[in-house]
Short mmCIF file of C-alpha atoms and ligand atoms in Angstrom, two decimals:
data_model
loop_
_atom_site.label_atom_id
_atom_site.label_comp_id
_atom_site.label_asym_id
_atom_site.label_seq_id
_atom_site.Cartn_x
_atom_site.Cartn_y
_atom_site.Cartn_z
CA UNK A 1 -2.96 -46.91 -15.65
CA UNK A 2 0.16 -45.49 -14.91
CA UNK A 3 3.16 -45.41 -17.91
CA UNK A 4 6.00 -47.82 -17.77
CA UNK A 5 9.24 -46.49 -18.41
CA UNK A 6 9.14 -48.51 -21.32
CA UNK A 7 6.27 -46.82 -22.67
CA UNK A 8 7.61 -43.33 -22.29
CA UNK A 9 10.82 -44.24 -23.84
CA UNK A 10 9.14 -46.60 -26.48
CA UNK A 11 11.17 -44.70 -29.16
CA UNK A 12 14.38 -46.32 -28.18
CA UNK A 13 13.60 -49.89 -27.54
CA UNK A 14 17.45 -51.12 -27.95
CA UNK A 15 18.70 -48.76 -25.54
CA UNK A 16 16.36 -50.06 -22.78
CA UNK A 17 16.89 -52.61 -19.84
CA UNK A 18 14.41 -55.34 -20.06
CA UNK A 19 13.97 -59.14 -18.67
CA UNK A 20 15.52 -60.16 -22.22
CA UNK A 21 18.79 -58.18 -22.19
CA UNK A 22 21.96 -58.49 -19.53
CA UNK A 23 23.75 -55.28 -18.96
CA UNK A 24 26.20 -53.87 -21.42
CA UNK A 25 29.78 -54.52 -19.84
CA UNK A 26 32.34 -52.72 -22.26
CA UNK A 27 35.15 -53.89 -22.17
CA UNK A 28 38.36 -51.86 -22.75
CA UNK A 29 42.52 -52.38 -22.46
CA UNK A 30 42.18 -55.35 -19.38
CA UNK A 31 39.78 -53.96 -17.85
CA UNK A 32 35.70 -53.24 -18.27
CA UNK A 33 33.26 -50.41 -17.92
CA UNK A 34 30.24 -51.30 -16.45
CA UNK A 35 31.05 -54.28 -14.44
CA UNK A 36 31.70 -54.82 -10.69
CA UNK A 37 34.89 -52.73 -10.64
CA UNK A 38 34.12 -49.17 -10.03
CA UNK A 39 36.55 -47.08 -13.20
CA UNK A 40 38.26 -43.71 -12.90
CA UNK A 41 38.89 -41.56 -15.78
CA UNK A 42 40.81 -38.48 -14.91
CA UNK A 43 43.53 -36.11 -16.69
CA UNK A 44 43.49 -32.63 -17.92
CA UNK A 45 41.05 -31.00 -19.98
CA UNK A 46 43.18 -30.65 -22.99
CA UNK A 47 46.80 -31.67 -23.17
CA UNK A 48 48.96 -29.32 -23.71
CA UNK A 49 52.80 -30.59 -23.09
CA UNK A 50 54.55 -33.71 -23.02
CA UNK A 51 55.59 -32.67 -19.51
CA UNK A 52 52.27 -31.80 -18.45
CA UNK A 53 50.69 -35.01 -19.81
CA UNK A 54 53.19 -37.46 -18.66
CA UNK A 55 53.44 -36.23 -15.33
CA UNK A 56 49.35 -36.21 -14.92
CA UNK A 57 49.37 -39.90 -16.28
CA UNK A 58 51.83 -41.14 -13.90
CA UNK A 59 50.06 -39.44 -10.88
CA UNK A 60 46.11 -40.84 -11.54
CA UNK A 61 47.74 -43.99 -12.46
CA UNK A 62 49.42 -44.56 -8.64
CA UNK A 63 46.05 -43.16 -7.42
CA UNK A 64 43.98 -45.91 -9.22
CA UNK A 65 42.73 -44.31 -12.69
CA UNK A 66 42.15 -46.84 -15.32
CA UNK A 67 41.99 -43.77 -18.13
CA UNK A 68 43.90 -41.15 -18.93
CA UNK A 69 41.44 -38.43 -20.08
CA UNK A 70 42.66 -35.71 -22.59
CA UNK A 71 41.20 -33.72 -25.38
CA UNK A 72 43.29 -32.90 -28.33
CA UNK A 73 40.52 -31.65 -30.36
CA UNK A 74 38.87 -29.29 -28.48
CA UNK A 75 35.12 -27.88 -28.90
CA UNK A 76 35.94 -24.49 -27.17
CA UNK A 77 32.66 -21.96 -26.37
CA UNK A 78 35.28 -19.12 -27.63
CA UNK A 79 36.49 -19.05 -30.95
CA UNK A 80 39.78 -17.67 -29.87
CA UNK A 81 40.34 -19.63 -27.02
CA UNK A 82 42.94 -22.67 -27.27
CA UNK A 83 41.96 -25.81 -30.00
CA UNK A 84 43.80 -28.19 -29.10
CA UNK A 85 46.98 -29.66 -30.64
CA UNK A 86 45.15 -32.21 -32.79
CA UNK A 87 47.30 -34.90 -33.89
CA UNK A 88 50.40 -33.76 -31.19
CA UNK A 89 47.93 -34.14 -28.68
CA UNK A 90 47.32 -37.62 -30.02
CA UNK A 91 50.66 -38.55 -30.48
CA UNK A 92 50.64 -37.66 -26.71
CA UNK A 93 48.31 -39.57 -25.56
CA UNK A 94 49.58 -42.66 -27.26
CA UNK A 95 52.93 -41.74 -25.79
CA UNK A 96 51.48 -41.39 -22.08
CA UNK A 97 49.28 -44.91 -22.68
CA UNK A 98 53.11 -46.69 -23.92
CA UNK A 99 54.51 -45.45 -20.10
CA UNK A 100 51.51 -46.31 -18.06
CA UNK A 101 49.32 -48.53 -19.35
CA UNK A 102 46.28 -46.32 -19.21
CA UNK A 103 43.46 -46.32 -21.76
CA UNK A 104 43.11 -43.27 -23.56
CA UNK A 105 39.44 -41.44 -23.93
CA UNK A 106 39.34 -38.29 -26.10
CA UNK A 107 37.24 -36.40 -28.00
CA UNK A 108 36.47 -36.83 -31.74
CA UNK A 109 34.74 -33.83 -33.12
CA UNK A 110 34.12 -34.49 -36.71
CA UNK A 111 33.26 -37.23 -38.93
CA UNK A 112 36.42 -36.43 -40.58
CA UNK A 113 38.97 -37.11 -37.86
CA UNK A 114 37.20 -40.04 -36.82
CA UNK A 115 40.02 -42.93 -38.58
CA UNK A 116 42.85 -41.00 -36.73
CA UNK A 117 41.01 -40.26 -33.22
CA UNK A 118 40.71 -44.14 -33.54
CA UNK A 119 43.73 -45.24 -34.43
CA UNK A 120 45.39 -43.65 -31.33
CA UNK A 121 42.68 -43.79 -28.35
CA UNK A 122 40.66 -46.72 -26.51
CA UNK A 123 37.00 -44.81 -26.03
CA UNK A 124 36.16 -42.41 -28.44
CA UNK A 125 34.31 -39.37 -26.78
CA UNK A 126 31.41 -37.62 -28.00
CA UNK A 127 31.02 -34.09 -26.25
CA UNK A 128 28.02 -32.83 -25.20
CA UNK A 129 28.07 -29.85 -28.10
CA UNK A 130 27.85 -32.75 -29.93
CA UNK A 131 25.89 -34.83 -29.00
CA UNK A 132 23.43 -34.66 -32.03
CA UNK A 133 25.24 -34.41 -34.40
CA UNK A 134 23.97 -37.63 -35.88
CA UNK A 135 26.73 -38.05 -39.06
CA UNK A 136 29.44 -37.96 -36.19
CA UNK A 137 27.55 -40.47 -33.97
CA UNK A 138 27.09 -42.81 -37.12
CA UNK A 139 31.10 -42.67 -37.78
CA UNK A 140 31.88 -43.03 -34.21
CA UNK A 141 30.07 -46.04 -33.82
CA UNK A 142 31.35 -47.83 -37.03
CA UNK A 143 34.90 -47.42 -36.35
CA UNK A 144 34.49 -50.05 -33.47
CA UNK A 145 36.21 -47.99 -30.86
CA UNK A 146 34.10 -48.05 -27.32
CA UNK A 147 31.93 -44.91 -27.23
CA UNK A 148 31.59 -42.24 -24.32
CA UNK A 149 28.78 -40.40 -25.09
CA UNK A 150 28.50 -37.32 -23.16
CA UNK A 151 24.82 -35.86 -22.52
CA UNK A 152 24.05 -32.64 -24.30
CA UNK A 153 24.15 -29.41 -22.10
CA UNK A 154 20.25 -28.93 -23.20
CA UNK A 155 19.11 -32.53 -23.85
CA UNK A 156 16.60 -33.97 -22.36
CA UNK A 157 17.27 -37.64 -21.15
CA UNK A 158 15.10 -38.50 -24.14
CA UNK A 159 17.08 -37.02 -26.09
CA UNK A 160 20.13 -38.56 -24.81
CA UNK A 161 18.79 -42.10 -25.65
CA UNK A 162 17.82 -41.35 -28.89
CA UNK A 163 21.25 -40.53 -29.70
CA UNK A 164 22.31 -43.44 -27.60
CA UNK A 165 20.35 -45.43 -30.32
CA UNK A 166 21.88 -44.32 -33.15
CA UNK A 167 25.15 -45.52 -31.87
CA UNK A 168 23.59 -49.07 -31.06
CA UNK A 169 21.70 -49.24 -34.77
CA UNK A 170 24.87 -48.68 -36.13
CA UNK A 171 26.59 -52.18 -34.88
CA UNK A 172 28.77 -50.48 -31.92
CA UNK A 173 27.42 -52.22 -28.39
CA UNK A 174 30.12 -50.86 -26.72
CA UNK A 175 28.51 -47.84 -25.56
CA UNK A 176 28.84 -45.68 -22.23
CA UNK A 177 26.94 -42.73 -21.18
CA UNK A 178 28.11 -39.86 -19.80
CA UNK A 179 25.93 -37.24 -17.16
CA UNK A 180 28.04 -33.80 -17.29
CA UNK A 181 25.37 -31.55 -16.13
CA UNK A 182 22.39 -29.43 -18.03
CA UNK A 183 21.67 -25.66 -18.24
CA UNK A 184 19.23 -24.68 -16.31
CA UNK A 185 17.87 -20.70 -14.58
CA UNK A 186 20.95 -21.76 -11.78
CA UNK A 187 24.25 -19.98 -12.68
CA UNK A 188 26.03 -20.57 -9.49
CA UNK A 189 27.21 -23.80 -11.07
CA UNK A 190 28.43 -24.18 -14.52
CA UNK A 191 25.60 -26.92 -15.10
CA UNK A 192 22.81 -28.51 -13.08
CA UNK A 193 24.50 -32.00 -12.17
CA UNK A 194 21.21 -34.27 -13.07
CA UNK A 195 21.84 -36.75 -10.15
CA UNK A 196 18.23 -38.24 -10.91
CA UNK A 197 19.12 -38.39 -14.36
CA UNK A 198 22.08 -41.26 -13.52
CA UNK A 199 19.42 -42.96 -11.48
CA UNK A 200 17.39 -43.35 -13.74
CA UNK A 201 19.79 -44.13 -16.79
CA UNK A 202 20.82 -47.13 -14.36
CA UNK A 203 17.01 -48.15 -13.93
CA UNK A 204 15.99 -48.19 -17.33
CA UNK A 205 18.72 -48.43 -19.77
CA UNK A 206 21.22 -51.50 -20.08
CA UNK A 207 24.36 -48.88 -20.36
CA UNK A 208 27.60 -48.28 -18.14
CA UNK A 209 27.17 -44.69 -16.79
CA UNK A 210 29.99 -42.47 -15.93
CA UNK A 211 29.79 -39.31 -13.77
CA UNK A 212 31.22 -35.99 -15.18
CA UNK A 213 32.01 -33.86 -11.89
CA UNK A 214 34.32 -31.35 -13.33
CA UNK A 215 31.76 -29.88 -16.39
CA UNK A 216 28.69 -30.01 -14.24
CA UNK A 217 30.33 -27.97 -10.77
CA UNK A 218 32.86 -25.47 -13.14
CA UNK A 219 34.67 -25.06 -9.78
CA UNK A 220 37.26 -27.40 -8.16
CA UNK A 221 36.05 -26.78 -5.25
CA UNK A 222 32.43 -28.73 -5.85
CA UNK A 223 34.02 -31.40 -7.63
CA UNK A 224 34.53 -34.08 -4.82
CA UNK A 225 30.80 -33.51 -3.75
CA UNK A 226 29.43 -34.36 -7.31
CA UNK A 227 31.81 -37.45 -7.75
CA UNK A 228 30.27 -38.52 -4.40
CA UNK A 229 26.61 -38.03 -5.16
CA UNK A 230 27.19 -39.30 -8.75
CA UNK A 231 28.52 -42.66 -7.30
CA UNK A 232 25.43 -42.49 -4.68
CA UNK A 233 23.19 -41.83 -7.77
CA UNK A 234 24.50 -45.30 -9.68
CA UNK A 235 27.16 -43.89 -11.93
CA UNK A 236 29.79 -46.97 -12.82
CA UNK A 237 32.72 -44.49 -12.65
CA UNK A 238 34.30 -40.91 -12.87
CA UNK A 239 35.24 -38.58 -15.91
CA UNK A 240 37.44 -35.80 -14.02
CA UNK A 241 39.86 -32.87 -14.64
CA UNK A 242 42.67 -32.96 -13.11
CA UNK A 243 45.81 -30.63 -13.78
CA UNK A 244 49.89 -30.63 -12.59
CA UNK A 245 48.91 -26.71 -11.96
CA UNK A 246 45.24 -25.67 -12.29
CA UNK A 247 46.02 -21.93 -12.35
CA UNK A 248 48.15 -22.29 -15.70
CA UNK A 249 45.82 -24.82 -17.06
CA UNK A 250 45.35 -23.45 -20.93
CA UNK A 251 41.05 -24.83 -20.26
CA UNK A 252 39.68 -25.59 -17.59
CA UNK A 253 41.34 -24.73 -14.90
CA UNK A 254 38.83 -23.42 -12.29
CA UNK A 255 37.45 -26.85 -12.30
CA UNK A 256 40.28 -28.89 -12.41
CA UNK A 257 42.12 -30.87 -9.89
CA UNK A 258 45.37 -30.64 -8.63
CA UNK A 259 47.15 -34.15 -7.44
CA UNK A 260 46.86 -33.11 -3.79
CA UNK A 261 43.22 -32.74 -4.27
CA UNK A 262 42.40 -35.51 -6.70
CA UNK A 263 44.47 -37.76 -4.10
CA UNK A 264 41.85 -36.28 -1.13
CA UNK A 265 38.55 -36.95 -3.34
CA UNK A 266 39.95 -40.19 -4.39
CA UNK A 267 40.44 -41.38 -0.61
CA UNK A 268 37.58 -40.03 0.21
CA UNK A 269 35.31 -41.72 -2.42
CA UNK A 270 36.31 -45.46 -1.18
CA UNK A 271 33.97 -46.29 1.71
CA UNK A 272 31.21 -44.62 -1.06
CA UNK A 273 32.23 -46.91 -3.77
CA UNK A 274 32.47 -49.78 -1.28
CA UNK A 275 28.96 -49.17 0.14
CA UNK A 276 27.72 -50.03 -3.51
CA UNK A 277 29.73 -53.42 -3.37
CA UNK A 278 32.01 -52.29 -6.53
CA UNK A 279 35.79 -53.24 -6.44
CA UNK A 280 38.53 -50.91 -6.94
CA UNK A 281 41.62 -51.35 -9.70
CA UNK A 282 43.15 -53.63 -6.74
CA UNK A 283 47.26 -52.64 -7.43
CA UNK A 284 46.18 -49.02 -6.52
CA UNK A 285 44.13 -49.23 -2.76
CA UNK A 286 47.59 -49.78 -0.82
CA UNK A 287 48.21 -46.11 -2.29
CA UNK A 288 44.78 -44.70 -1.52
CA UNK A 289 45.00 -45.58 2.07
CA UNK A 290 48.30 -43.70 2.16
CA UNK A 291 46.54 -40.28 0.83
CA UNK A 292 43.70 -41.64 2.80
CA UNK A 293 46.33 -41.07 5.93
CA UNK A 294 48.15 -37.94 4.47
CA UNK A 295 44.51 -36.26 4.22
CA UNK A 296 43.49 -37.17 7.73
CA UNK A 297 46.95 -35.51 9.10
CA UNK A 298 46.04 -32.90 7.01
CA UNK A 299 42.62 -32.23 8.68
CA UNK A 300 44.04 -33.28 11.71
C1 PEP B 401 35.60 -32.09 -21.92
O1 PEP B 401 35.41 -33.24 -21.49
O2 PEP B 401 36.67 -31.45 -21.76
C2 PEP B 401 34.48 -31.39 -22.58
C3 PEP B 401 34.67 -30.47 -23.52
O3 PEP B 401 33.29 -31.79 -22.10
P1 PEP B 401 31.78 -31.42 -22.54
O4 PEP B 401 31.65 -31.92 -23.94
O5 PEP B 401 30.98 -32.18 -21.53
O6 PEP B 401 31.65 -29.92 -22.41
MN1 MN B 402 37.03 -29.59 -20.09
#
């Protein structure tokens, strides 16, 4: 007899698609995750000025983002490198959100901060260094905030739902998932990008899923391919960096963005996103077809 899904991932029976249970649609500021419309979340890695900020809210915004991405507390793999303005950064955020309209996702890194992460942003994101850590998850999930819970750099995808259940038992349905690549013996890359792991997310769990380009290539270079084989994959939208100027970015900048290139990938992606019969934030495709144009004279 061969295993069922269901029987492998027995462990975390609340997390899992079955004939009983419709798929998780979360919503967030007049819009949803998980639904027919295909969501962008892009901005810089951390923010860093208002300028900087403002100008990288206004820009995704024309270009059809729904979220304003941002992290104010920052889990950095140097102790000496930047952390983040904490609550400025928040204050930020909120400011940039006032302007635009966008959502805000950013990350909450302790149990502590978790009341003030949540009184200023839409989706509360869990990074993948912290993925298990099980006292944050619990907070997280009973502030109320939507979750985006990114997928440990060495977690298995069982793994990944078991801290997807944790979330779920404690009374937050408003979960997404997150695929930002894995380690594996391939350094090229920053991480492995798990396509097969979004395809099977989609199969077997009831979950949005959002693509992570920028954290799985490490280059900016890569980025557009991911996004591309993430949508082909399933994914329900993008998580992506992207940066006024890259080269002064204070993290992240080999991977991130910069508007002329975010504008290319985000032309690009439409006929991919269309081929999986999702809709687009409609105000926005009149000004995709224009970078659409102004990359095509560019290759031209
Ligand atoms: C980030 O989104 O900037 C981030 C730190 O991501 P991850 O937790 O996936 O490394
Ligand atoms: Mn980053």
């Amino acid at each position: 007899m061969r295993e069922s899904w269901q029987e492998r991932f027995a462990e975390t029976p609340d997390v899992l698609l079955d004939a009983r249970r419709q798929r998780t649609i979360v919503p967030v500021l007049g819009f949803a995750v998980g639904g027919d419309e295909f969501v962008t979340m892009a901005g810089p890695c951390s923010v860093e000025t208002e300028s900087q900020i403002m100008a990288t809210a206004k820009h995704v915004r024309r270009m059809g983002a729904r979220v304003l991405r941002g992290g104010a507390f920052k889990p950095r793999s140097s102790p000496y490198a930047f952390q983040g303005l904490g609550l400025e950064g928040l204050k930020l955020l909120a400011a940039a959100r006032e302007q635009t309209g966008l959502a805000i996702v950013t990350e909450v890194m302790s149990e502590c901060d978790v009341p003030l992460v949540a009184e200023y942003a839409d989706i509360l994101q869990i990074g993948s260094r912290s993925m298990e850590n099980y006292t944050l998850l619990e907070a997280a999930a009973r502030s109320g905030r939507p979750i985006l819970l990114k997928r440990g750099m060495m977690a298995t995808i069982a793994d990944f739902l078991r801290s997807a259940q944790v979330i779920l038992d404690n009374g937050n349905p408003n979960l997404i998932l997150c695929e930002r690549g894995i380690r594996t013996f391939e350094t090229a890359m920053r991480n492995t990008f798990d396509a097969a792991g979004i395809a099977l997310l989609k199969q077997i769990a009831h979950l949005p899923v959002i693509a992570d380009p920028s954290h799985a290539a490490g280059h900016h270079d890569l980025v557009p391919a991911l996004a591309r084989i993430g949508i082909a994959a399933g994914a329900d939208g993008l998580l992506v960096e992207v940066h006024p100027n890259p080269d002064k970015a204070w993290s992240d900048g080999e991977q991130s963005l910069d508007f002329a290139e975010f504008d290319a990938m985000m032309a690009a992606l439409e006929p991919w996103i269309a081929l999986r019969g999702m809709t687009l934030h409609e105000e926005m495709l009149g000004q995709r077809e224009l970078a659409g144009l102004r990359t095509l004279e560019a290759v031209g």
